[in-house]
Coordinates of C-alpha atoms in Angstrom, one line a residue:
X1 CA 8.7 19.9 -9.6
X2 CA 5.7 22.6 -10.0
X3 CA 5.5 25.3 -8.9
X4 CA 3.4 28.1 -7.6
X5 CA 4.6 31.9 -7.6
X6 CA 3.6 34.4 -5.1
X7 CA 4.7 37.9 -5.7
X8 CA 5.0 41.1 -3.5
X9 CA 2.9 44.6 -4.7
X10 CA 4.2 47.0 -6.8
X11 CA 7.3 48.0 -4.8
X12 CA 9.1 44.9 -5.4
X13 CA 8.8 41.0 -6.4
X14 CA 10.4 37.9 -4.3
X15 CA 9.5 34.2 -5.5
X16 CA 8.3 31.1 -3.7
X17 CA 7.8 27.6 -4.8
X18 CA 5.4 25.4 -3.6
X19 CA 5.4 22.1 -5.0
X20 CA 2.2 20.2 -5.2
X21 CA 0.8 17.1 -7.0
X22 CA -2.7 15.4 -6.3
X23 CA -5.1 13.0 -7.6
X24 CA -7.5 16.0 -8.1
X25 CA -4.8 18.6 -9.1
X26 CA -1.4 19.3 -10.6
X27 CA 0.4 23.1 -10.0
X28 CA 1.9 24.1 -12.8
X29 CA 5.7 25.3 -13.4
X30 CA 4.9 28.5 -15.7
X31 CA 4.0 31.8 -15.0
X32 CA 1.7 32.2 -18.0
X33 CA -1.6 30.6 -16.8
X34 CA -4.0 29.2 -18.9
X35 CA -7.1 30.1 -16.9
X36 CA -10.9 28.6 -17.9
X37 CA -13.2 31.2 -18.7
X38 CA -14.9 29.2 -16.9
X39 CA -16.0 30.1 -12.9
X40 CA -13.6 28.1 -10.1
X41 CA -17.0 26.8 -9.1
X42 CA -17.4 24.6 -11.9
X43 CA -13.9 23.1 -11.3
X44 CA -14.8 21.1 -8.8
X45 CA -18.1 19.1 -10.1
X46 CA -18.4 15.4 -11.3
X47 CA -17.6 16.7 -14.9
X48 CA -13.8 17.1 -14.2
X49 CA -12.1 18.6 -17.4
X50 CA -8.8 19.4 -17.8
X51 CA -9.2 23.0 -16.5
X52 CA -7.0 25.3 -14.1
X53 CA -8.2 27.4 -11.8
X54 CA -6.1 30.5 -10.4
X55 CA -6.8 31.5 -6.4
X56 CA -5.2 35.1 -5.5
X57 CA -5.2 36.3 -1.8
X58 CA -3.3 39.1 -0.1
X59 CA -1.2 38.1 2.5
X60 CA 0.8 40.8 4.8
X61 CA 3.9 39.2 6.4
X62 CA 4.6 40.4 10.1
X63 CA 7.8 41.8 9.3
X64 CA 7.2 45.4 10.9
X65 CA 7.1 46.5 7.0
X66 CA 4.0 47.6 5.7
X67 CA 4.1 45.7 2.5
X68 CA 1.4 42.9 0.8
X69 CA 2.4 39.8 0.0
X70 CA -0.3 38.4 -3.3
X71 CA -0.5 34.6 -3.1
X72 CA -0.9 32.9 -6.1
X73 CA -1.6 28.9 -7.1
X74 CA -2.6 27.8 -10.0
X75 CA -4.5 24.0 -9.4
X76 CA -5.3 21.7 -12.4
X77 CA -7.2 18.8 -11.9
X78 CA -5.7 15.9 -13.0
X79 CA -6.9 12.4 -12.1
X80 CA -10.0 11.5 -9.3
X81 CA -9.4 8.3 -7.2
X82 CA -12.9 7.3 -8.0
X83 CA -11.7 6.9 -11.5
X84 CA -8.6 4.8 -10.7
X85 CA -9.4 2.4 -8.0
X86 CA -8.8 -0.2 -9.8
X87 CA -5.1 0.4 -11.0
X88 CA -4.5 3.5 -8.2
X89 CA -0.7 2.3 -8.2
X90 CA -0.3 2.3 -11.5
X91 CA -1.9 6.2 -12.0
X92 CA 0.3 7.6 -9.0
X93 CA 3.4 6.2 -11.3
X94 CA 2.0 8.1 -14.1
X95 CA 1.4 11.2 -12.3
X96 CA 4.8 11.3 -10.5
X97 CA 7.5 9.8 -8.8
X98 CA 6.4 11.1 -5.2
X99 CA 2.8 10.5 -5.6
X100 CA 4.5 6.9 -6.6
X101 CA 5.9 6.9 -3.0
X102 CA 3.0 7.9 -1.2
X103 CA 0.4 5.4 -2.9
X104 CA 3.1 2.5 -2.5
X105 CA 3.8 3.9 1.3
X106 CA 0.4 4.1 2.8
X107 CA -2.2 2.9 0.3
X108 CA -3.2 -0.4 -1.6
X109 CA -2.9 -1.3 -5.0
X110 CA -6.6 0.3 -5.2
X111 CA -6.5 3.2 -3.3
X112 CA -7.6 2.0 0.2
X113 CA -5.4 3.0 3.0
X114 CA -3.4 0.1 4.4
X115 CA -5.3 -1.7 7.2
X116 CA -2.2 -1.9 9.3
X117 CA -2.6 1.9 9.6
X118 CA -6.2 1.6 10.5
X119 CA -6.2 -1.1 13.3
X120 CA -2.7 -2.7 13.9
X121 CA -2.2 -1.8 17.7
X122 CA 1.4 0.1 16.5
X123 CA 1.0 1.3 12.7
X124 CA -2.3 3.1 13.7
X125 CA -0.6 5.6 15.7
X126 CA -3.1 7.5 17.4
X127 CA -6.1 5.9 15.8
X128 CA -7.4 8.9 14.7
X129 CA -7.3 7.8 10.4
X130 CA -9.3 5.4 9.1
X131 CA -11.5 4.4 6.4
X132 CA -12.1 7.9 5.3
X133 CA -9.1 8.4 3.1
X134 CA -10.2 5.4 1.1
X135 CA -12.4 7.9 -0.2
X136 CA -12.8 11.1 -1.8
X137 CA -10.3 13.7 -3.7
X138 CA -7.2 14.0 -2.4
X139 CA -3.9 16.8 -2.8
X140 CA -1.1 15.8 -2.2
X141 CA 1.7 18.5 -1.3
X142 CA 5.1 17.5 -1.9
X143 CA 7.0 20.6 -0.9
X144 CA 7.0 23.8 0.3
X145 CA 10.0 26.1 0.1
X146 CA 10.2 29.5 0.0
X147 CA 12.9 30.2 -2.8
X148 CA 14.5 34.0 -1.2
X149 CA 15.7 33.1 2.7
X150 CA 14.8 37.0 3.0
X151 CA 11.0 36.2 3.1
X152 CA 11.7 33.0 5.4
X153 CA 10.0 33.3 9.0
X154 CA 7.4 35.5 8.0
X155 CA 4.5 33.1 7.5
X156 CA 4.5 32.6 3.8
X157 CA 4.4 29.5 3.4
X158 CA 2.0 28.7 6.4
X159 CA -0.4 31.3 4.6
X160 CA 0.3 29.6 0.5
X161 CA -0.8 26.2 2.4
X162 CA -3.8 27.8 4.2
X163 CA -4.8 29.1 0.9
X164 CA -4.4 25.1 -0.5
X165 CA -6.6 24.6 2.0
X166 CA -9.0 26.9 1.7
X167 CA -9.5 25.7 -2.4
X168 CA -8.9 21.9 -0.8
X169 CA -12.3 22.7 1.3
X170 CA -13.8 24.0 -1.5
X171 CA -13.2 20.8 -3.9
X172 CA -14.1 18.6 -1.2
X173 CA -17.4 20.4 -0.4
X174 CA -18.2 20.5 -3.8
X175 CA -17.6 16.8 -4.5
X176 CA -19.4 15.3 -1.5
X177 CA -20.9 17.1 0.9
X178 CA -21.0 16.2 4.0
X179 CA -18.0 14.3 3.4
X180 CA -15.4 13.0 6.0
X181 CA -13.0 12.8 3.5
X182 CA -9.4 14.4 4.6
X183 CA -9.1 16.2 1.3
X184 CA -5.5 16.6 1.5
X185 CA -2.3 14.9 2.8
X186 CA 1.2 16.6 3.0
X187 CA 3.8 13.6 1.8
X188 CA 6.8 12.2 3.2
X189 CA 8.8 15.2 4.9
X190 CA 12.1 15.8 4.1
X191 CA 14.9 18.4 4.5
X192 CA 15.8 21.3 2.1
X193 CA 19.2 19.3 0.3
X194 CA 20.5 22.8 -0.9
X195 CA 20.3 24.6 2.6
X196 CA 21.1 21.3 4.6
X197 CA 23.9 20.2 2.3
X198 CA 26.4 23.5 2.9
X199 CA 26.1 22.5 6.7
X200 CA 27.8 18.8 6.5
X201 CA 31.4 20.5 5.7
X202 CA 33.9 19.2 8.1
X203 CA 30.9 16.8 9.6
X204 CA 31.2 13.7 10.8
X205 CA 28.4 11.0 9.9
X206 CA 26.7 11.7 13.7
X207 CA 26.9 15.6 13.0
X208 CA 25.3 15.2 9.4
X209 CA 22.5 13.2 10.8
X210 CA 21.1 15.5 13.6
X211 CA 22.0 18.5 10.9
X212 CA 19.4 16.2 8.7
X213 CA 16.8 15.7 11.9
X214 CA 16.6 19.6 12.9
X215 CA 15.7 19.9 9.3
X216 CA 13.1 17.3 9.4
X217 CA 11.7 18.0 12.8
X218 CA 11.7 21.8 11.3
X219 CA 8.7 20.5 8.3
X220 CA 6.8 18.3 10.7
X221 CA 6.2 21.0 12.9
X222 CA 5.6 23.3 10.4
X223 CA 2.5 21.1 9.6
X224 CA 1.2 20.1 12.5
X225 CA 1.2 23.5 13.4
X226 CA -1.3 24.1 10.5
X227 CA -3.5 21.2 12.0
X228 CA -1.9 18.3 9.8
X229 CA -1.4 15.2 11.9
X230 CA 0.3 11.8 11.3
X231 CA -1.2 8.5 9.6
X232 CA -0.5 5.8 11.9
X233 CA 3.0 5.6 12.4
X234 CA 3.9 6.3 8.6
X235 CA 6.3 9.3 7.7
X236 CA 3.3 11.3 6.0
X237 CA 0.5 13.4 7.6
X238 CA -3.1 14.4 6.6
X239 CA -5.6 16.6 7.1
X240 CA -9.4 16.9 7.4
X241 CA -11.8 19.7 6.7
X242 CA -14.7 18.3 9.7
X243 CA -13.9 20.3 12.3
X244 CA -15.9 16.9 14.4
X245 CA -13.1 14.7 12.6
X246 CA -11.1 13.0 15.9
X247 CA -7.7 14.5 14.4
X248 CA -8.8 17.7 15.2
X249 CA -8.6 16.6 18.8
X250 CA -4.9 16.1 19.0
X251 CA -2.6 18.6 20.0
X252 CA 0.3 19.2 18.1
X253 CA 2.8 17.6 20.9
X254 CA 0.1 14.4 21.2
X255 CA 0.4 13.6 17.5
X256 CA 1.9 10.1 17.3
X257 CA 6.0 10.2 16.2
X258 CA 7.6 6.8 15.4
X259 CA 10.5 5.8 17.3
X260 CA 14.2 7.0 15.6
X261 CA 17.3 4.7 15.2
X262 CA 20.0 5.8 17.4
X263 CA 22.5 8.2 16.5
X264 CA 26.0 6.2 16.0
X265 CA 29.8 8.1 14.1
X266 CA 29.8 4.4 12.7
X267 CA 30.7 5.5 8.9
X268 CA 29.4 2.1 7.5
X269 CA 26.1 2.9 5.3
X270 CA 24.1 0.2 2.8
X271 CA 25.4 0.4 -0.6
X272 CA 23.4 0.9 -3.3
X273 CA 23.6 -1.9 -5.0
X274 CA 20.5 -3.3 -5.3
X275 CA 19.2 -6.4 -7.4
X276 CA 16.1 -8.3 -8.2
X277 CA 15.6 -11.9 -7.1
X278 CA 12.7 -14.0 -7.5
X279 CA 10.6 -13.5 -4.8
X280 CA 11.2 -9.8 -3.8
X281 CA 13.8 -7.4 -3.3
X282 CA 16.8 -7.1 -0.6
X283 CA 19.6 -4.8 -0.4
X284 CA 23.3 -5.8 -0.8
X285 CA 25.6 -4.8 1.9
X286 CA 29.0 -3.0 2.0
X287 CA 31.9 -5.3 3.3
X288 CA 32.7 -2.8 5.5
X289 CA 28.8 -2.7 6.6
X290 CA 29.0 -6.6 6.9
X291 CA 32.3 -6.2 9.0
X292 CA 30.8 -4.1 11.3
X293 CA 27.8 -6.1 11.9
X294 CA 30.0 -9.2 12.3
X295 CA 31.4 -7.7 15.0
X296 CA 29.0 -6.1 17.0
X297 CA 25.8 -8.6 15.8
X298 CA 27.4 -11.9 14.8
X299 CA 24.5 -13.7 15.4
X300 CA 22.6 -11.3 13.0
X301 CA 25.3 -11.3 10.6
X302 CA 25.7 -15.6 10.7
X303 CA 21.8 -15.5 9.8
X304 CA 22.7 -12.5 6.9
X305 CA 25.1 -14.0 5.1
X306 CA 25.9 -17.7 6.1
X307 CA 24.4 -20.8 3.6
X308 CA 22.0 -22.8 5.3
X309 CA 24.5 -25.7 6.5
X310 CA 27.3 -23.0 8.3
X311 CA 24.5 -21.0 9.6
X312 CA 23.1 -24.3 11.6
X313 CA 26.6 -25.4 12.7
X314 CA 27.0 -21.3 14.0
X315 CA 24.2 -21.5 16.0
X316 CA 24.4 -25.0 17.4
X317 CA 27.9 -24.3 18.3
X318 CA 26.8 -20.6 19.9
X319 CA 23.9 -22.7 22.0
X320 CA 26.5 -25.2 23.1
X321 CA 29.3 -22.7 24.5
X322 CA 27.2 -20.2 25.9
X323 CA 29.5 -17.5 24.2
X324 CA 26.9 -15.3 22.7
X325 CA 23.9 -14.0 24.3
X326 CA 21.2 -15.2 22.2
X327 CA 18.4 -12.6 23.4
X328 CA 20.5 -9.5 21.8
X329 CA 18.9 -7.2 19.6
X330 CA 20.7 -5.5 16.5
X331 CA 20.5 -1.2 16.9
X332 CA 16.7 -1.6 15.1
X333 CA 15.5 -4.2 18.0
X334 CA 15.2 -6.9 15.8
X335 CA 15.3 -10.2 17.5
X336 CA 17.1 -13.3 15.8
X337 CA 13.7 -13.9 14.5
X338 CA 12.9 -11.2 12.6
X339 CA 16.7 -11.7 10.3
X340 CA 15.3 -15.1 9.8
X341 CA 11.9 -14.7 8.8
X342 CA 13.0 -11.9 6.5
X343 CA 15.4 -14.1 4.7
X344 CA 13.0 -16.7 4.8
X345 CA 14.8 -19.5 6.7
X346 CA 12.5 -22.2 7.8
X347 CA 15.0 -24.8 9.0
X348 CA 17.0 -22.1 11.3
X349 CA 13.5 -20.8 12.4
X350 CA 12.5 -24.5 13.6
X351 CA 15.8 -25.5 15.0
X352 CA 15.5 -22.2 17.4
X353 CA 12.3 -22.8 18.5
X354 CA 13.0 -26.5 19.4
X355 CA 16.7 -25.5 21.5
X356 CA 16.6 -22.4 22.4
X357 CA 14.5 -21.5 25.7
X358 CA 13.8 -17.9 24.6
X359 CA 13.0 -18.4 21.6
X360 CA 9.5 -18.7 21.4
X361 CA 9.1 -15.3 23.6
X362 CA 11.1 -13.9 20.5
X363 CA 7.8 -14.1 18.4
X364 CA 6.2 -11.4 20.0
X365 CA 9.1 -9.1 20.3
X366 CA 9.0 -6.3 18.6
X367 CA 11.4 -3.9 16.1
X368 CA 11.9 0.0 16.3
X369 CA 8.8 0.0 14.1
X370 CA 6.0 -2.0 16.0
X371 CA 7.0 -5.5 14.1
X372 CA 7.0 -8.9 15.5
X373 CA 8.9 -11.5 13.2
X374 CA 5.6 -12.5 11.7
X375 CA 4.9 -9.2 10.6
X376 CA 8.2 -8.5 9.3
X377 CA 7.5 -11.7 7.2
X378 CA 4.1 -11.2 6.0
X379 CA 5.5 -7.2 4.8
X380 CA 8.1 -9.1 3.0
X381 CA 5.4 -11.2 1.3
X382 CA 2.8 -8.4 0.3
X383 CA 6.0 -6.7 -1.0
X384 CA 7.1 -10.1 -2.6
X385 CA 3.3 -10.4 -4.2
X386 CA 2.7 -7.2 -5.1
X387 CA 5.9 -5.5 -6.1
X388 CA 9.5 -5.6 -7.9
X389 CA 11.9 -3.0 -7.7
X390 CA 13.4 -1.9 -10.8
X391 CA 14.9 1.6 -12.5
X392 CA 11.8 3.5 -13.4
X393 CA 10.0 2.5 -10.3
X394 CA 8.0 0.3 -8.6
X395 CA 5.3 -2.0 -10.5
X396 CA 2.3 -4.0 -9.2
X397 CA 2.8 -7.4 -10.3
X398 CA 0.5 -9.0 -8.1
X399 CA -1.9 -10.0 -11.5
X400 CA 0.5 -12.1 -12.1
X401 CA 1.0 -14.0 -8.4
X402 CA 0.8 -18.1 -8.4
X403 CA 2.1 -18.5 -5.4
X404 CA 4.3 -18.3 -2.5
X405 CA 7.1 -20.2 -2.4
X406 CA 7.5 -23.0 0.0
X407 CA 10.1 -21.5 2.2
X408 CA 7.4 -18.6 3.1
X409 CA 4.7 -21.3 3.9
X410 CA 7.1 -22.8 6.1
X411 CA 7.9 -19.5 8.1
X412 CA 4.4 -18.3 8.5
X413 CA 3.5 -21.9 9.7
X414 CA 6.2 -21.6 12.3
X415 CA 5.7 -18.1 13.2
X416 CA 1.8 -17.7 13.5
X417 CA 0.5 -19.5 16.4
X418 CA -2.9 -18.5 15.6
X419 CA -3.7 -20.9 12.6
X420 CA -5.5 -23.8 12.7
X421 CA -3.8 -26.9 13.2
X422 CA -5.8 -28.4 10.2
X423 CA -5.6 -25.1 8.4
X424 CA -4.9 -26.2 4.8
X425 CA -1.3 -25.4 3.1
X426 CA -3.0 -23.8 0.2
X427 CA -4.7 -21.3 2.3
X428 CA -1.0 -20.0 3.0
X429 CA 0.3 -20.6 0.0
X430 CA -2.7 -18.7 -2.3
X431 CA -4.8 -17.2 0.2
X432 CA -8.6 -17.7 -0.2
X433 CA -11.6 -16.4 -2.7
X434 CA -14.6 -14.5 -1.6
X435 CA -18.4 -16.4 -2.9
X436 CA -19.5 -15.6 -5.6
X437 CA -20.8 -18.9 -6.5
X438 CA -24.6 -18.4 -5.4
X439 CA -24.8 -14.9 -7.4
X440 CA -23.9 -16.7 -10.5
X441 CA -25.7 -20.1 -9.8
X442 CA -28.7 -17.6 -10.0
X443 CA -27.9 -15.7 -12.9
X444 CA -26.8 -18.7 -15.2
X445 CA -30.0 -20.5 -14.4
X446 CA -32.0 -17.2 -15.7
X447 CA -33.2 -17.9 -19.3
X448 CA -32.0 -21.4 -19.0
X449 CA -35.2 -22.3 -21.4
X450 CA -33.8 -21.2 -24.6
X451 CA -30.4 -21.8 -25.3
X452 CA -29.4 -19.6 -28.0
X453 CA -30.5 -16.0 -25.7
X454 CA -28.8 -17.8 -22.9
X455 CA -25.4 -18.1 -24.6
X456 CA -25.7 -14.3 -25.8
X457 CA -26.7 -13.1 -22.4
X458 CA -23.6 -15.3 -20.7
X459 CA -21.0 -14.8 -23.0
X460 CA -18.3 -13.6 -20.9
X461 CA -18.9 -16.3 -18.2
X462 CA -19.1 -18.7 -20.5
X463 CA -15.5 -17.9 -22.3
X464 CA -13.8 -20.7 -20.3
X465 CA -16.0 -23.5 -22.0
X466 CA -14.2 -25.0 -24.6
X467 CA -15.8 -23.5 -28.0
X468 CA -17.4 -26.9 -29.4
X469 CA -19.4 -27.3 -26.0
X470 CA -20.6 -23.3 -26.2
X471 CA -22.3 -24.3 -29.0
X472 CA -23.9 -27.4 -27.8
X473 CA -25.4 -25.1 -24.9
X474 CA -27.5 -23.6 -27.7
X475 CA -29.5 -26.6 -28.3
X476 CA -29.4 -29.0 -25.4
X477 CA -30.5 -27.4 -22.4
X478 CA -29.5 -30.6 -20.1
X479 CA -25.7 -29.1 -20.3
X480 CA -26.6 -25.5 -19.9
X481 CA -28.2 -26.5 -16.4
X482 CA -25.4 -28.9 -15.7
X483 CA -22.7 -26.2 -16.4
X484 CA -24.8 -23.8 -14.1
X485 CA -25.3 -26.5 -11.0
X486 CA -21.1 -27.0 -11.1
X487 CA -21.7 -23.1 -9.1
X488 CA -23.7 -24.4 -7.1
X489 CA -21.7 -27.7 -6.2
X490 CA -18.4 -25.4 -5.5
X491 CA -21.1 -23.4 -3.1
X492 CA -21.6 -26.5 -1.3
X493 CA -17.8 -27.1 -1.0
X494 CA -17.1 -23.6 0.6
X495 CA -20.0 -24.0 2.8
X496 CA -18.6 -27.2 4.5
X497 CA -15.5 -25.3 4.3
X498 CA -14.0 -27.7 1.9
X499 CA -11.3 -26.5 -0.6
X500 CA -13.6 -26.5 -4.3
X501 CA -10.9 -28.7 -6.1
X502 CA -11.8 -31.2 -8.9
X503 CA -12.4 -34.1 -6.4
X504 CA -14.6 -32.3 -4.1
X505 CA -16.6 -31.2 -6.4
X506 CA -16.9 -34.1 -8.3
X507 CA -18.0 -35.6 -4.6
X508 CA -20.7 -33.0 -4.3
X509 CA -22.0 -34.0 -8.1
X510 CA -22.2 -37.6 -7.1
X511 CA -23.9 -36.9 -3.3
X512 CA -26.5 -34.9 -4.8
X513 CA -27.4 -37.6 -7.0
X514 CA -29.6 -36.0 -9.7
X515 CA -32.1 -37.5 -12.4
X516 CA -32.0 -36.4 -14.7
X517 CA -27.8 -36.4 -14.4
X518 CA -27.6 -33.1 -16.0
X519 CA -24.3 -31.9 -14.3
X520 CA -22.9 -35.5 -15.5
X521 CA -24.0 -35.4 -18.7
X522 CA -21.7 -31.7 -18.9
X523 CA -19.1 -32.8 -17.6
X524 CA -19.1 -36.2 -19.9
X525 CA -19.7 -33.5 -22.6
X526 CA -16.8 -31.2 -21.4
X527 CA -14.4 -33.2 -19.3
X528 CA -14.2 -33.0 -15.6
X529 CA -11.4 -31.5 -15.5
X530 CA -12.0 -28.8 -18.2
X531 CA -15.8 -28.6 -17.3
X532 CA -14.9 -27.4 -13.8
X533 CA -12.2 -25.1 -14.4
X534 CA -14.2 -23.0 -16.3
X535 CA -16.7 -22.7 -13.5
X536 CA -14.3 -22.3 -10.8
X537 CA -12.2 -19.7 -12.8
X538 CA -15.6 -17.9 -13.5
X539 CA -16.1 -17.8 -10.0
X540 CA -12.8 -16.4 -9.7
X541 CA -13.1 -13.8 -12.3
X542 CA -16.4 -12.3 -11.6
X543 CA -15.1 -12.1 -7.8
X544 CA -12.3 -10.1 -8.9
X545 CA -14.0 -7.3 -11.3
X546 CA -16.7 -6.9 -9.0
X547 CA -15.0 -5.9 -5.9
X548 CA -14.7 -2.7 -4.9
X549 CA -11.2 -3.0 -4.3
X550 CA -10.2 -5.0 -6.8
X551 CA -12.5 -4.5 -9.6
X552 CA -15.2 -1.5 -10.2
X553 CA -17.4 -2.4 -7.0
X554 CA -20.4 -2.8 -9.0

């Protein structure tokens, strides 16, 4: 945790901790400050160094006692998203495990909020966050907790955070002016464990919870008092320095709140024993959790824990006796449908839809948290592409994504009634590129005259050619221009909205019907199959670094 210390005058000393991280700055833990001779007005410039930069301000607490309060926090700037875009999941991990939390929570793999918290008619919440906090500096506080209970109540802590925010401004000014950036987001709230904990003596599980939600509901007013307010329906809140920004416009009772489990005395929790399997992570249940839900959700439990086979004889026999009520929801308002797509079940999922009347209303039903069954299932995929859960944390693996597995393809086929009838399984299964095909066609057939400065120039998009056939390019021009047409053939297949595979392409070569043949006589020189891999996976490559989410945006 770090720490920042704020000390009374000369009469006596109390201690407060306020804990923050960001991508701009890091608090320190010690008391000894290494300050930069420097001026605090350099700290915030394009030329970020390693420096700290200490902010005093007298604060006097409304306590009837004439006594000042000195403030001080101590901000080192650490890493700048601009720097990081690329790997942003990987750089919160390094700077801690919260900041972990937060990127994973509401941001993308390169720093962009999540677009389900920008438009999704539920996850935006108010609407009032958008594209904005895919930019710019950002400090992230993870906690706030004045140390001495004495000094409690007396606006300390609102006054440290309004000094945050007073240096925040500052940065953000600095950095870009004009900026809509937010500057500065307050993370996940939580409760105090050493003053909540004493309280759950003699508790039962209802008691403990509501002891836990006083202590929650405590923080979040805290900062939306201070003008924070909530992104989309997430647990963490932000804050912008425009006073025209459209969160400025909510009142503190108008900011958006996500809808809360009920409170049950039910003693069964989810154990903690959680494992990896191959596409993504689930939790394993308690027997006594599993008992519980057998009892009160049997349907929910059948589709949890039964093998395919049982599950289908369950439900048929359910259907046929009219014992169960189908339509019921588990204590999270998740719908039959939303168990199965989550476990991805494709044969249960079909057999529903095709028996059982209310089923199909099912698809748009929606959970505590805004999600229909299709997007419980495509979470479960981003999660399943992008993610695996182990000790230390949380790594992106989605570099090394082939595919999804055929069960998912099944699902989202089944769930989504807005595809295309034609739509092609490989679209589901690996998604689909952007073009770059024209911008390279052009830049390949630059310089095409002399081979040798064409192979130097080209190097990196020619590393796919097989070695022997890199060299022929420096001396036979009739392959250099019939390597560079293959991006223009795979231009014609995205055009007529034709998958660019080997055949296709090949089609496009022998439509165009060229003299001289000079994409043939490449590919004869190459192999077709070869020959057009290393186009396509060109393509691929240079679409990837130079996106601005994905690669540098250059």
């Amino acid at each position: 945790m770090d720490n920042n210390r704020e000390t009374t005058g000369a009469k006596r000393k109390r201690e407060a901790d306020i804990s923050s991280t960001s991508e701009g700055y890091i608090s320190t833990e010690s008391s000894e400050y290494d300050i930069s001779e420097d001026g605090s007005d350099d700290e915030f410039t394009s030329d970020r160094k390693y420096k700290t930069t200490l902010v005093e301000s007298e604060f006097l607490p409304d306590d009837g006692i004439n006594r000042a309060l000195n403030i001080e926090i101590l901000i080192s700037p650490r890493v700048w998203r601009d720097n990081i875009t690329a790997q942003c999941t990987h750089e919160g991990k390094a700077i801690g495990r919260e900041i972990e939390k937060v990127v994973w929570m509401i941001f993308n793999r390169y720093g962009f909020l999540k677009e389900k918290f920008k438009s999704y008619p539920v996850h935006r919440g108010t609407g009032v966050w958008g594209s904005e906090l895919d930019d710019g500096p950002l400090l992230l506080i993870e906690e706030v907790y004045i140390t001495d209970a004495e000094w409690r109540r007396k606006g300390v802590g609102s006054a440290m955070v309004r000094q945050l925010l007073v240096v925040g401004e500052k940065c953000v000014n600095s950095a870009k002016p004009m900026d809509m950036s937010p500057g500065l987001i307050a993370l996940e709230f939580g409760s105090l464990i050493e003053d909540v904990q004493p309280q759950y003596v003699g508790k039962s599980k209802r008691q403990k919870l509501e002891i836990n939600l006083r202590a929650i509901n405590t923080a979040v007013s805290f900062y939306r008092f201070l003008g924070f307010r909530c992104i989309g329906s997430s647990p963490c809140f932000a804050y912008s320095f425009n006073p025209n920004h459209r969160a400025q416009s909510i009142a503190p009772d108008m900011d958006f709140g996500p809808q809360m489990e009920l409170l049950d005395d039910r003693e069964e929790e989810t154990g903690m024993g959680d494992y990896i399997i191959p596409y993504g992570v689930e939790v394993q249940l308690r027997e006594r959790t599993l008992s519980a839900m057998r009892k009160e959700f049997p349907l929910h439990h059948a589709a949890t824990t039964l093998p395919d086979l049982e599950c289908m004889e369950y439900l048929k026999k359910a259907t046929a006796e009219d014992e169960i009520n189908l339509t019921i929801v588990d204590r999270t308002h998740k719908t039959l449908l939303h168990t199965l797509a989550r476990r991805l079940k494709p044969e249960r999922i079909r057999w529903l839809l095709a028996h059982v009347n209310a089923a199909s209303s099912w698809k748009s039903a929606r959970d505590i948290n805004g999600d229909s069954p299709l997007d419980v299932l495509k979470d479960f995929l981003e999660d399943m592409r992008t993610k695996r859960l182990v000790f230390m944390g949380n790594p992106d693996v989605s570099d090394d994504f082939r595919r999804y597995p055929p069960t998912a393809v099944e699902c989202l086929s089944l769930l989504d009634d807005t595809l295309s009838p034609d739509l092609s399984v490989s679209h589901l299964k690996y998604g689909c590129t952007c073009g770059q095909s024209e911008i390279l066609y052009d830049m390949l057939s630059y310089g095409i005259d002399d081979g040798q400065t064409w192979v130097e120039w080209n190097d990196s998009r020619l590393e796919n050619v097989a070695y022997d056939v890199q060299q022929n390019f420096k001396t036979n021009k009739s392959i250099c221009q019939g390597y560079t047409n293959i991006f223009s053939r795979v231009c014609d297949c995205l055009q007529s909205n034709l998958a660019p595979s080997v055949e296709k392409i090949l089609q496009a070569v022998e439509q165009w019907n060229e003299w001289p043949p000079v994409t043939r006589n490449y590919l004869t020189r190459a192999g077709d199959l070869r020959g057009i891999r290393a186009a396509v996976t060109c393509i691929l490559d240079e679409a990837h670094s130079m996106d601005d989410r994905t690669g540098n945006g250059e």
